[in-house]
Short mmCIF file of C-alpha atoms in Angstrom, two decimals:
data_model
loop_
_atom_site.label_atom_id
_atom_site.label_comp_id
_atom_site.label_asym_id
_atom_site.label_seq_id
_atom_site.Cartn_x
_atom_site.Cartn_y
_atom_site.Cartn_z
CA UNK A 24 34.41 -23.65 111.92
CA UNK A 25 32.08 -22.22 114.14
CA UNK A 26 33.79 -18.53 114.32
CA UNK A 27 33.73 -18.97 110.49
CA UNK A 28 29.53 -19.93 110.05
CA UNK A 29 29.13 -16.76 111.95
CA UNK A 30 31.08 -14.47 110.22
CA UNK A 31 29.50 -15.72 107.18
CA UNK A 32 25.62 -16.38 107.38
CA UNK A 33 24.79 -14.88 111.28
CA UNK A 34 23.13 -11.19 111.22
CA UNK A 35 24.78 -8.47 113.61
CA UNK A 36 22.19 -9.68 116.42
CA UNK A 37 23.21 -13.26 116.05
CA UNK A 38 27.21 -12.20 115.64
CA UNK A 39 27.10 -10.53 118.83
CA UNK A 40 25.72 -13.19 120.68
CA UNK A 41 27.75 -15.80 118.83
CA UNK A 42 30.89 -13.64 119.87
CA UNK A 43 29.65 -13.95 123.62
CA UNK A 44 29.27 -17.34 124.01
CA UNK A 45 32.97 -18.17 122.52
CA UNK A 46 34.15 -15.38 124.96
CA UNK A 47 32.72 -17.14 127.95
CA UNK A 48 34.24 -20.94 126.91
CA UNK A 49 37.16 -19.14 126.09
CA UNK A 50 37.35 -17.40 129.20
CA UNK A 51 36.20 -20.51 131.32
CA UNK A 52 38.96 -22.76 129.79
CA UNK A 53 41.66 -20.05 130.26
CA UNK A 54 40.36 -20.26 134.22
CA UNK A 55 40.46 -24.00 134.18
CA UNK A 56 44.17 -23.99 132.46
CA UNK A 57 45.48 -21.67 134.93
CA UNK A 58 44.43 -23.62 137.47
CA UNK A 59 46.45 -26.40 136.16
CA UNK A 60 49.35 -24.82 135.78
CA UNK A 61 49.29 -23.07 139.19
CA UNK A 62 48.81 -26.61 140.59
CA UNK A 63 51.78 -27.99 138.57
CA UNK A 64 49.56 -30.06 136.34
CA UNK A 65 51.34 -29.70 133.38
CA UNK A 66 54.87 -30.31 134.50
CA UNK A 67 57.63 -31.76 132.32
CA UNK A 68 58.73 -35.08 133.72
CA UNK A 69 62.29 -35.92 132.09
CA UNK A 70 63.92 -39.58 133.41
CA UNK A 71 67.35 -40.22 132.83
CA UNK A 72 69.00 -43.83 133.42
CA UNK A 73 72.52 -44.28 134.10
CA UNK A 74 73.74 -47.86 133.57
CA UNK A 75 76.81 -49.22 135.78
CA UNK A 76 79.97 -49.98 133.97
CA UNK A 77 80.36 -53.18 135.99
CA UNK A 78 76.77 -54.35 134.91
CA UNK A 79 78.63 -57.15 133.14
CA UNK A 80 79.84 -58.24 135.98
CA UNK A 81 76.45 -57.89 137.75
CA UNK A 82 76.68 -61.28 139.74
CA UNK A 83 79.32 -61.02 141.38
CA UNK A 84 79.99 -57.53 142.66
CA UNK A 85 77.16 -54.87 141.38
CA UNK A 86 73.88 -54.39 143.75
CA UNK A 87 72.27 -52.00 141.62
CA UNK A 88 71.33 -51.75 137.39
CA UNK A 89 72.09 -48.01 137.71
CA UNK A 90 70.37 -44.71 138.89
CA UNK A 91 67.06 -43.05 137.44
CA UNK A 92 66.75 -38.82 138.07
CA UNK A 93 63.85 -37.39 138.14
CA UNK A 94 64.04 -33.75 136.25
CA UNK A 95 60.88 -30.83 136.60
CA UNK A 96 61.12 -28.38 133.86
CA UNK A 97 58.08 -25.40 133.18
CA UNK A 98 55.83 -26.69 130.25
CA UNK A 99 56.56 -24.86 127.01
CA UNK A 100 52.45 -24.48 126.85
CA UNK A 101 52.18 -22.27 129.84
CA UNK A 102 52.84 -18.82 128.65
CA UNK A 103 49.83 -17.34 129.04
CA UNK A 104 48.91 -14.09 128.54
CA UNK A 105 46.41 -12.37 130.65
CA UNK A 106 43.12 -10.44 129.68
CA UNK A 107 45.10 -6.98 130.51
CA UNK A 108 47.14 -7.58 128.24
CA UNK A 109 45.30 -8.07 124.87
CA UNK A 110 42.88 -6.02 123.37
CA UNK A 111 40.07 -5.21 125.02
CA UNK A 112 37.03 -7.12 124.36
CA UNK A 113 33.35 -7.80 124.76
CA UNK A 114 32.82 -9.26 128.79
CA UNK A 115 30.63 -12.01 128.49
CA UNK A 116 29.34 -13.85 131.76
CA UNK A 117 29.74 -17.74 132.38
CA UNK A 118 26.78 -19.59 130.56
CA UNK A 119 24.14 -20.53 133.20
CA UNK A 120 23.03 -23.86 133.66
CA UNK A 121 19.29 -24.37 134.69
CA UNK A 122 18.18 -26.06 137.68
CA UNK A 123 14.50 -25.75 137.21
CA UNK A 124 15.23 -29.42 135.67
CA UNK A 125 15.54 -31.16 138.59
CA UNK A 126 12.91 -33.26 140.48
CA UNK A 127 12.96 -34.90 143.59
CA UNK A 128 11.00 -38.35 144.29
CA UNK A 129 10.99 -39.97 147.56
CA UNK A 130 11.90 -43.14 147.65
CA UNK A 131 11.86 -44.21 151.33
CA UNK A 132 12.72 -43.44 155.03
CA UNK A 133 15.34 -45.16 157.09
CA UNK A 134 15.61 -45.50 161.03
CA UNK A 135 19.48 -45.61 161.67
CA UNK A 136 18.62 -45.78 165.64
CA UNK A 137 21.89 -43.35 165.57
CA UNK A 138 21.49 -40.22 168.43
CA UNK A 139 23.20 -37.82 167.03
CA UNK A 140 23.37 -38.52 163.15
CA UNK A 141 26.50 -36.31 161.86
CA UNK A 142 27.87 -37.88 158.51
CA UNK A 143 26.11 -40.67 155.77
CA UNK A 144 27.55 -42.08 152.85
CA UNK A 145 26.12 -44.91 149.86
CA UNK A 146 28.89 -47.45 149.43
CA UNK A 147 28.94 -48.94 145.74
CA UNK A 148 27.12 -51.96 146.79
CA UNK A 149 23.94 -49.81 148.17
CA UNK A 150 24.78 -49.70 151.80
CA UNK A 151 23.70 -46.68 153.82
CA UNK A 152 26.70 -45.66 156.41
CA UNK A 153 26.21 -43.94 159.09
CA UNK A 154 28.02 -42.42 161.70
CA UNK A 155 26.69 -41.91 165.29
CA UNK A 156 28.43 -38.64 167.08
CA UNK A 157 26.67 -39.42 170.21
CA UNK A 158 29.35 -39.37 173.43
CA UNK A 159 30.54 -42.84 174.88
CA UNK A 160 29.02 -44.34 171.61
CA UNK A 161 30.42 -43.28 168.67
CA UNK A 162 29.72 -45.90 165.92
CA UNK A 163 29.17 -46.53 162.48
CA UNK A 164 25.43 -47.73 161.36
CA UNK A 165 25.17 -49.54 158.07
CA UNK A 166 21.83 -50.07 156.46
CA UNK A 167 20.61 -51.91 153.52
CA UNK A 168 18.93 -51.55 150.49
CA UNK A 169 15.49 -53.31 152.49
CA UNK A 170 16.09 -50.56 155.15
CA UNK A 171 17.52 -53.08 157.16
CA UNK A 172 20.12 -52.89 159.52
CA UNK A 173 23.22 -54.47 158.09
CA UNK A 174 25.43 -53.85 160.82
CA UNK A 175 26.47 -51.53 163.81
CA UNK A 176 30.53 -51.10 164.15
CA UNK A 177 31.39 -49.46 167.52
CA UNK A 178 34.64 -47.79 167.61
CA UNK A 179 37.25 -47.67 170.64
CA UNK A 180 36.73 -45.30 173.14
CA UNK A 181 39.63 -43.88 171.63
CA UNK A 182 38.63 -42.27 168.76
CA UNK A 183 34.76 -40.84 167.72
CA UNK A 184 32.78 -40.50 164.33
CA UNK A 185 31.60 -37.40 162.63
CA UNK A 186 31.65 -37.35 159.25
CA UNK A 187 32.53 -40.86 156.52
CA UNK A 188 33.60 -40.97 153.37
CA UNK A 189 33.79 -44.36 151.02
CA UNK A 190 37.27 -44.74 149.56
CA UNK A 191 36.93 -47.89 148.01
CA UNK A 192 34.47 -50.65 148.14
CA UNK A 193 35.48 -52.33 151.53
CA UNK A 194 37.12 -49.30 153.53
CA UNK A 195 36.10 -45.83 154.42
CA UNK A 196 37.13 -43.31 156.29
CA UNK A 197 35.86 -42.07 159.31
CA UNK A 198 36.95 -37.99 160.76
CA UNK A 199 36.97 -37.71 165.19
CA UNK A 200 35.46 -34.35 165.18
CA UNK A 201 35.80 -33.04 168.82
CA UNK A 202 37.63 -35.35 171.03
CA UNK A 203 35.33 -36.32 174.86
CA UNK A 204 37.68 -37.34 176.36
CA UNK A 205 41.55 -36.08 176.64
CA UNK A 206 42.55 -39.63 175.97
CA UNK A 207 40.94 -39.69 172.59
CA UNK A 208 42.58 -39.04 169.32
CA UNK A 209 41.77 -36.25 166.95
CA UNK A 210 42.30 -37.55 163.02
CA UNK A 211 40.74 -40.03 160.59
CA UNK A 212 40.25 -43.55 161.05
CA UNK A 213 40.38 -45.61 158.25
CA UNK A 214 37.73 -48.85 158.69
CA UNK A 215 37.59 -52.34 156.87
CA UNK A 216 33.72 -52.75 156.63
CA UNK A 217 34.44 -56.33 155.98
CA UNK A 218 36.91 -56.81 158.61
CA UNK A 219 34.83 -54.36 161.00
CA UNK A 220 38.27 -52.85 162.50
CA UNK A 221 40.39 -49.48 162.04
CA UNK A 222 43.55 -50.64 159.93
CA UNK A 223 44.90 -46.93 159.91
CA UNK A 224 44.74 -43.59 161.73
CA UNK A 225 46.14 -40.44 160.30
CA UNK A 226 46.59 -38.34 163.53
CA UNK A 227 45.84 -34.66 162.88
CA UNK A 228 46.57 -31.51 164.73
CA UNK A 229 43.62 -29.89 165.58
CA UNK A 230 39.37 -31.47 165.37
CA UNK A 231 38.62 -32.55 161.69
CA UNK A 232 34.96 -32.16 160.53
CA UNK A 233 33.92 -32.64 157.29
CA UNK A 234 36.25 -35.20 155.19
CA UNK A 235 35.80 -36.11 151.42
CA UNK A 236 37.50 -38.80 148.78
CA UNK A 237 38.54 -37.09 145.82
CA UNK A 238 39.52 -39.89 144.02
CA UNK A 239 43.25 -39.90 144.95
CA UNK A 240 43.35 -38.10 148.00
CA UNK A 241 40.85 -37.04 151.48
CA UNK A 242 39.92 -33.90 151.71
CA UNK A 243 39.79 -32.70 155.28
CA UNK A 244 38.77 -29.62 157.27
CA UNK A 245 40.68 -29.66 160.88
CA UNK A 246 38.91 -26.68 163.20
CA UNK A 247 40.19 -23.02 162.58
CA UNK A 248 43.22 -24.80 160.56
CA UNK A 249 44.84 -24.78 156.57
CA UNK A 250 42.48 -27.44 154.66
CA UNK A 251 44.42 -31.02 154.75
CA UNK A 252 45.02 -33.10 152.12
CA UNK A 253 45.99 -37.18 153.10
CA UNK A 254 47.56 -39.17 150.07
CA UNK A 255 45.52 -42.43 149.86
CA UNK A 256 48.85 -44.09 148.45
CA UNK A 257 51.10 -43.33 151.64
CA UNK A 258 48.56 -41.83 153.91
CA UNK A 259 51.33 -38.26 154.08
CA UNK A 260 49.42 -35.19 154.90
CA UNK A 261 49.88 -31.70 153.05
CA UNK A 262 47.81 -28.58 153.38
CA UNK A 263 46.67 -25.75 151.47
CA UNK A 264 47.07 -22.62 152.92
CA UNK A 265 44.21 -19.67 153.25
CA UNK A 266 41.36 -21.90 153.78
CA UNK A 267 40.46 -21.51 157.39
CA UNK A 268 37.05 -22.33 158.60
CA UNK A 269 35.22 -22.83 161.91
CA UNK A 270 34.03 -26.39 163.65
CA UNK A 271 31.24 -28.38 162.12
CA UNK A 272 32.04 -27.35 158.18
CA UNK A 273 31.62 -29.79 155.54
CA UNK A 274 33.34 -30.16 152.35
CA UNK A 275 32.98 -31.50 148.86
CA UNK A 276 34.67 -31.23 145.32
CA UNK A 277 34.04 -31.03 141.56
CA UNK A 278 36.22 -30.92 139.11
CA UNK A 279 38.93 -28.69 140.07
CA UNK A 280 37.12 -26.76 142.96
CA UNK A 281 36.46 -27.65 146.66
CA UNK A 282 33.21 -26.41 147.94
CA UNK A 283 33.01 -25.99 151.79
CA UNK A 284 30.10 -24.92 154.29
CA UNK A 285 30.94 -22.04 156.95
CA UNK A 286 27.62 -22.89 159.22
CA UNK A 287 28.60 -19.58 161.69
CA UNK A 288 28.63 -17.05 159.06
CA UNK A 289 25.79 -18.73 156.88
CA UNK A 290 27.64 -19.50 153.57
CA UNK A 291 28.98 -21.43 151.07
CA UNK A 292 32.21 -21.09 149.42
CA UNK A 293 33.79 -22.46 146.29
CA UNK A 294 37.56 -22.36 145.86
CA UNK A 295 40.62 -24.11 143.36
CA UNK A 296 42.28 -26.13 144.80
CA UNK A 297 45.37 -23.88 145.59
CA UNK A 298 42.94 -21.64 147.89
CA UNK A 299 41.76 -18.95 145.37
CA UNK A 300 38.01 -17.89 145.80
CA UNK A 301 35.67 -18.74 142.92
CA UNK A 302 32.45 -17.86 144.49
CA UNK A 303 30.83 -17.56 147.64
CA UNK A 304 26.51 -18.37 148.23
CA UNK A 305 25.41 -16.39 150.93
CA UNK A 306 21.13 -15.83 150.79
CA UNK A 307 18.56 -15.98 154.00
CA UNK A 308 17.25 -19.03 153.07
CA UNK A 309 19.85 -21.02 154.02
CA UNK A 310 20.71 -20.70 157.79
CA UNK A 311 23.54 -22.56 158.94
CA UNK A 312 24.62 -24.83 156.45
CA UNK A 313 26.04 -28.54 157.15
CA UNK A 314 26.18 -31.32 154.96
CA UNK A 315 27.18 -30.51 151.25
CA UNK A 316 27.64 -33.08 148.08
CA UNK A 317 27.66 -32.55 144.34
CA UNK A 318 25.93 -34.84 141.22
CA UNK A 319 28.06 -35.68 138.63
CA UNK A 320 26.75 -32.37 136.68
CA UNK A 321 28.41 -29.98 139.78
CA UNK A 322 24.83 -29.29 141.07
CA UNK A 323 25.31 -28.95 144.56
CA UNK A 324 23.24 -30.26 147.21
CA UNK A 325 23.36 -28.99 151.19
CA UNK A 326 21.58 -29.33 153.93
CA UNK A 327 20.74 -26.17 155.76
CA UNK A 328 20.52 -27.26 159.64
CA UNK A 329 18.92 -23.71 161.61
CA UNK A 330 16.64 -23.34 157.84
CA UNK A 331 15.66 -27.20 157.98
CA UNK A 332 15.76 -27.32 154.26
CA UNK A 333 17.70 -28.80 151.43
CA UNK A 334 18.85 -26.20 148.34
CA UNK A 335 19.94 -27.10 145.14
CA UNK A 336 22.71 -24.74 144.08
CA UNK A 337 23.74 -24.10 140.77
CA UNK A 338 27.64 -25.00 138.94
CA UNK A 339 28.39 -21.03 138.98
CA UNK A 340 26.67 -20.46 142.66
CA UNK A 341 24.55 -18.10 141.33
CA UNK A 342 21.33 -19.83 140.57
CA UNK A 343 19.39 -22.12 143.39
CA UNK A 344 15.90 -23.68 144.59
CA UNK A 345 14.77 -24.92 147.91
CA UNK A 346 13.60 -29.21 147.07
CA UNK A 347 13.09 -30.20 151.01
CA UNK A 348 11.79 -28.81 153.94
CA UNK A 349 9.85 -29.20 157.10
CA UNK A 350 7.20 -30.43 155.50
CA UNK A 351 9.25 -33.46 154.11
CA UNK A 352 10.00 -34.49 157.67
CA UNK A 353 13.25 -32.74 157.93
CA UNK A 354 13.97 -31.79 161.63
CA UNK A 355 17.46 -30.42 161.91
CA UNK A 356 19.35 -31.83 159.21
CA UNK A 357 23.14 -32.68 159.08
CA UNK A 358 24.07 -34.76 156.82
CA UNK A 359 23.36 -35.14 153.09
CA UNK A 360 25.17 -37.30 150.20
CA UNK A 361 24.55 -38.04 146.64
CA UNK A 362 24.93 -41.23 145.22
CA UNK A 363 26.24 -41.02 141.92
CA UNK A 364 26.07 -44.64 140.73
CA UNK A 365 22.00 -44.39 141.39
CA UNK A 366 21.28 -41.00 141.17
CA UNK A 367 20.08 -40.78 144.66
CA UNK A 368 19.90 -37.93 147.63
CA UNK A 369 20.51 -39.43 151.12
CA UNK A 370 19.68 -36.54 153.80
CA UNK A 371 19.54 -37.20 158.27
CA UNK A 372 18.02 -35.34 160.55
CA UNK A 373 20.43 -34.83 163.21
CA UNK A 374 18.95 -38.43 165.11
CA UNK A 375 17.07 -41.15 164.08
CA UNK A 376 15.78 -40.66 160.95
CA UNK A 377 16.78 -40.38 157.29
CA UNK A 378 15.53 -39.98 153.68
CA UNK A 379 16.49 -41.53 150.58
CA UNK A 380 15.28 -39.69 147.14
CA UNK A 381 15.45 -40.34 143.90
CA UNK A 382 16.92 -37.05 141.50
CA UNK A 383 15.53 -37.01 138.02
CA UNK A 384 17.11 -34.74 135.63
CA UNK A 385 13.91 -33.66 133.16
#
């Protein structure tokens, strides 16, 4: 219907332009599709049952009902065609979405009394979680809504605490980082808040940084390694290949990206899920980046720690503003989270202190 208005009513001017913004949704659903299909999204599940001839005589001599197989076929809906092979046609860039809409409003200060602040995270209930990097006491700090402290959880000497990630409403997870001591493990530790104990650890081969909950599964960084990927069903690890970053990177995801800091060559990059490069942010004004969350819009948020500032980057990485600085009490920052539920930036200075803002979308 909307090809068809402009065809009939829009002048050349209006055609043109019409033309380019179906080109770009066009082109950004084709990218989206593909990236479904290269992940196997769109498989063809076929489930065949077998019954037992001697199910009548199930009680007395037949231990199973039968056998279900599992079949993968190709979806019929995956023949795409690519751009090089049609006709050629008018290039239109991705739509932009403004920033320029988006206000920050401080809302309060918190003393976490950690030393060496590395990873924070708002748990559906409002508590402030953070973790405490500091040698021979790594712990996790949670603080209430009153700025209160709720309670301190000390791990084992063991294992250590860099960055946290909520999973679910009692339990997060909890990556080592750098190991102190040769005894100590290098993985994630998965913590009961209410029981205040680690009920699982995923050992890992190398020092995992930044960690993030997609929804289904934790995305991990482990140091100069493939990106993991830990099922939150059976707690198996997997790993996507190409992805290789240095210590003390972050990571995040939207959608059907993963966004990822690279704090010794000063960028940000955005990738699918199978590896391939979407974008990359690489500007002066951020100086190496940490900490790095997204709103529910794909706005991303990240902490810059040599820049002390906080940048608002654009879906597309292309568009971006500077909302915190020095002068907002940031002294090398680390960690940064956005609380979807509330609509709320959480960003720590490397020790001590932390700042809670409210993000209005004008």
């Amino acid at each position: 219907m909307e090809f068809e208005n402009i065809t009939k009513y829009a002048s050349d001017l209006q055609t043109f332009l019409g033309m380019r913004e179906i080109q770009s949704k066009v082109t950004d659903n084709e990218r989206r599709l593909k990236s479904m299909i290269t992940n196997k999204n769109l498989e063809n599940v076929d489930m065949q049952l077998t019954i037992d001839d001697k199910i009548q005589d199930f009680l007395k001599s037949v231990e199973k009902f039968g056998s279900i197989i599992i079949r993968e076929s190709p979806s019929i809906c995956t023949n795409i065609s690519s751009k090089k092979t049609r006709q050629a046609q008018i290039s239109a860039p991705h739509r932009k979405q403004s920033i320029n809409n988006i206000s920050v409003e401080f809302n309060k200060k918190l003393y976490t009394m950690c030393a060496s602040i590395r990873g924070c995270t708002i748990t559906r209930k409002g508590l402030c979680i953070f973790t405490d990097y500091c040698s021979y006491s790594e712990k996790l700090v949670a603080i209430n809504a009153h700025g209160k402290t709720e309670f301190t959880f000390t791990l084992s000497n063991l294992y250590s605490a860099f960055d946290v990630e909520v999973i679910n409403d009692n339990t997060v997870a909890v990556s080592t980082g750098e190991k102190y001591e040769f005894t100590q493990y290098t993985g994630v530790s998965v913590v009961d808040l209410t029981k205040r104990k680690i009920i699982k650890f995923i050992e890992l081969p190398g020092y995992p940084y930044g960690i993030k909950h997609d929804g289904t599964s934790l995305i991990c960084y482990v140091k100069d390694k493939d990106l993991h990927v830990i099922s939150c069903k059976d707690f198996s690890v997997t790993t996507i290949p190409n992805i290789v970053v240095p210590e003390y990177s972050y990571v995040t995801t939207h959608a059907d990206t993963i966004l990822f800091t690279n704090p010794n060559k000063h960028k940000i990059v955005c990738c699918f899920y199978d590896g391939t490069p979407v974008w990359e942010f690489n500007n002066d004004i951020l100086r190496t980046p940490s900490g790095i969350t997204v709103d529910d819009k794909g706005n991303i948020f990240v902490v810059g720690c040599e820049s002390c500032n906080v940048l608002i980057i654009s879906p597309d990485g292309k568009q971006y503003k500077q909302i915190l600085n020095e002068e907002n009490g940031l002294n090398n920052p680390h960690a940064i989270f956005f609380d979807k539920l509330r609509n709320q930036l959480l960003v720590a200075n490397s020790s001590t202190e932390a700042f809670l803002y409210n993000i209005r979308y004008l």
